[in-house]
Amino acid sequence: MDNSRRSFIKISALGASGVALSTVAFGAISGNALTENNLLAKSAKNLKRTATYCEVCFWKCAAWAYTDEDNNIQKLIGNEIDPHCFGRLCPRGTGGVGMYSDTDRLKTPLIRVKNEGKEDTFREASWEEALTLVASKMQGIKDKYGAESMALLKHGSPGSHLEHLFKAYGSDTIAEPAYAQCRGPRETGFGLTFGSWIGSPEPTDIRDTKCLVLIGAHIGENMHNSQVQEMSDAIDNGATIITVDPRFSTAASKSKHWLAIKPSTDIALLLSWMHVLIYEDIYNKEYVKQYGFGFDELKEHVKNFTPEWAYGITTIKPEDIRETARAMAAAAPSTIVHPGRHVTWYGDDSQRERAIAILNGLLGSWGNRGGFYFKEKIKVPKFPHPPYPKRKWGWEEIGEKYPFAEMGITNEVIKASIPGENDKHPIKGWFVAGTNLVNTVPQREIIEKAIDAVEFIVVMDTMPMEITGYADVILPECTYLERYDGIRSATNREPSIALRMPAVKPKYDSKPAWWMSKQIGEKLGLGEYFKYDDFKDVIAWQLEQMGTSLEEMEKVGVKMFKRKSGPMFLEKGQPYEFGTNSGKIEFYSTELASKGFDPMPVYTSHDHPEQGFYRLNYGRSPMHTFSRTINNPNLSDLMDENKLWVNPKVARVEDLRNNQEVWLENQDGIISSYSIKVRVTERIRWDSVYMYHGFGHNNKKLSRAFGKGMSDTELITKVTIDPLMGGTGMRGNFVKFRAENPHKETEV
Ligand SMILES: Nc1nc2c(c(=O)[nH]1)N[C@H]1C(S)=C(S)[C@@H](COP(=O)(O)OP(=O)(O)OC[C@H]3O[C@@H](n4cnc5c(=O)[nH]c(N)nc54)[C@H](O)[C@@H]3O)O[C@H]1N2
Ligand SMILES: Nc1nc2c(c(=O)[nH]1)N[C@H]1C(S)=C(S)[C@@H](COP(=O)(O)OP(=O)(O)OC[C@H]3O[C@@H](n4cnc5c(=O)[nH]c(N)nc54)[C@H](O)[C@@H]3O)O[C@H]1N2
Ligand code: SF4
Ligand SMILES: [Mo]
């Protein structure tokens, strides 16, 4: 195992001379730093830099794109003053150039052609034809069913442009997988406790923490840039890291305590930690007294949840539970029990997140240095447009079964597309942008049923990903390096904004999402909502309103603003009103009680694999983002397939060797399309197997990714839905090994 910090971080750094350059165009870069970074001597001359922020993942690090005289992008380098990256990009960000240079990219608009008795095909089309078709189909759906029946499923930057188009058109039927397949439950759990969302980036004061607790959050492989760098600093400063993970993750290898929990039992551990803090009298009494609500009820609630009780459930030894609870208390309030990010696991996820929030409340970390800071962001003024028309229904009504849903629930929108599933809110058309839905939302059978049922699907993407294969019209978007996009304004210690402008012209016949949205809008008679020729004009206007300018932002890329909302932390003795019903930190949730849910988290047992089956566990590859980068020429070079982590004990019982190819079959008899190579390792518990998510592409047009590795998504056919907010719990699937190729008979 590699324990060096350098390999842990793997964030590319460029020497100071490279990043301190302050003019947009420059000719005299003496380039030790650049040469060190393999910039060719030729291209070190006359490099031009343009401001951007990365789109390889959603941390949105601000960067400089360096282009040479021939308009080739030579290098992407982090922006020094950016609080998301501190001047360094992660390997995926550096490899972002590959999104631009990938020759497999979508090159021109495509329209589906029906062929009598034969398979459908796509034909190339002009922008005029493709966008006219999209507009006429959207108009048709609006006339026949109402605009509400057209859904927008989106992720990433193109989403905001389309959201504007959709609202102008009359639909608020909008959802993204970053909610119900990712962060939703933690926003509910923390919202109910502290009256505030976590949001992105997380307001965790990692750089000053003395104790960081990671529960199934694997910072390190999860390469969220500034968090990784701050964690590395915290380790240098002697912080105690506690990792709860059935897998020995990179983070676990940096930890003082690794608790190899039995999967799905985290709530039991969290309750017993509360028990120790309260009954050993080591919780933050002053803080709880001043800010807490319902402490007595909580104390009574956790009375019997002793470490001995939890041991029977979690397999974590009572002395380890006590020792780690004491370590958290000793460092408090500079302790962070991290909320995690992809938290849709077992269906009771909002309640698990509530338990994590409560634990932070007992330690006093919310609003204290080394815990959670009060974040702030700056509002980007809206470019003037007429008010949006009123909708009869939208994402809220589609998700009305889930009282704590605060955003569209992707899986509910998909279900509402199947006749008979939600006839009050029928969905008839999809606009999909920047999300490879079939690899992102589990239960492929349901998605395919929905796809069959809807009348029209348009997909906007940069790559011929699987979802494009289901489209009636495909719109090729240019990559983030070729376009203007909305100003990045994110929550942070201090507010900041970042600019994205084109470093190069769009390749092939690709176009930016803002342009497509405007064209479709105009064709729908909504020109009043798009009163600009170029999105650059919108940005320039917004920046002027914010007291800066496009010219300034082109030079600096990122601009910091002063805080206006008050101090970053609670002030001793000062009153503070939390955004909950009681104005306090709710250990006992009044909101949950009033809606008939458990006001305090309860542990319930989940299914465990039967003999011969193993729990399918998955997570992030440090070199990739989901399915989107697997075909990236730079990143596929670093890792072109995933492997299946198998405990040596299991390898013995199942007679498996390192690098042996296996197929997997899940509890519902679904067999993986491709094989995966076995990696025998102690780093995973014997009751589970583990793989990186995003691999196993089945579209031949992805020349590097096709058939490489296995898709976890296709084996996730069973889900448990969070009753509070509708999230998709995906970790209750079990697989067995197939050593022989099960597809042999069908392969001719
Ligand atoms: N099985 C399983 N499912 C998961 C997860 C998991 O770990 N396992 N993780 C979940 C989580 S946490 C999340 S956040 C979601 C993420 O879900 P998605 O965002 O759907 O993830 P990707 O597979 O990367 O799909 C992104 C799509 O956007 C396209 N794209 C990239 N850049 C651009 C662009 O600039 N413009 C346009 N128009 N398109 C672009 C890519 O080519 C790709 O088709 O997945 C969730 N689903
Ligand atoms: N390199 C890279 N970084 C990324 C992304 C990426 O695609 N690539 N995606 C970004 C996004 S959108 C998100 S949401 C985050 C997600 O990052 P994280 O929130 O860290 O989530 P996962 O990647 O799902 O992490 C899964 C971890 O949970 C563990 N686990 C599985 N079951 C259990 C259990 O029952 N209990 C406990 N305690 N642990 C369990 C797994 O072993 C694994 O280590 O990553 C972000 N960062
Ligand atoms: S963390 Fe890496 S991939 Fe994500 S935005 Fe930053 S540089 Fe890009
Ligand atoms: Mo996510």
Coordinates of N, CA and C and ligand atoms in Angstrom, one line a residue, residues 58 155 177-178 181-183 341-342 620 626, ligand 4:
F58 N -18.1 18.5 -10.6 CA -18.9 19.7 -10.2 C -18.3 20.5 -9.1
H155 N -27.8 18.0 -16.0 CA -26.8 18.0 -15.0 C -25.7 18.9 -15.5
P177 N -29.8 14.3 -11.5 CA -29.4 13.2 -10.6 C -28.5 13.6 -9.5
A178 N -28.1 14.8 -9.4 CA -27.3 15.3 -8.3 C -28.1 15.5 -7.1
Q181 N -30.1 11.0 -6.7 CA -29.1 9.9 -6.7 C -27.8 10.3 -6.1
C182 N -27.9 11.4 -5.3 CA -26.6 11.9 -4.8 C -26.8 12.6 -3.4
R183 N -27.0 13.9 -3.5 CA -26.8 14.7 -2.2 C -28.1 14.9 -1.5
R341 N -21.3 12.9 0.4 CA -21.9 13.6 -0.7 C -22.8 12.6 -1.5
H342 N -22.3 11.5 -2.0 CA -23.2 10.6 -2.6 C -23.8 9.7 -1.4
R620 N -15.9 6.0 -6.3 CA -15.2 6.9 -7.3 C -13.8 6.3 -7.7
F626 N -17.5 9.6 -13.1 CA -18.6 8.8 -13.5 C -18.3 8.2 -14.9
Ligands
MO4 MO -22.8 13.3 -6.9

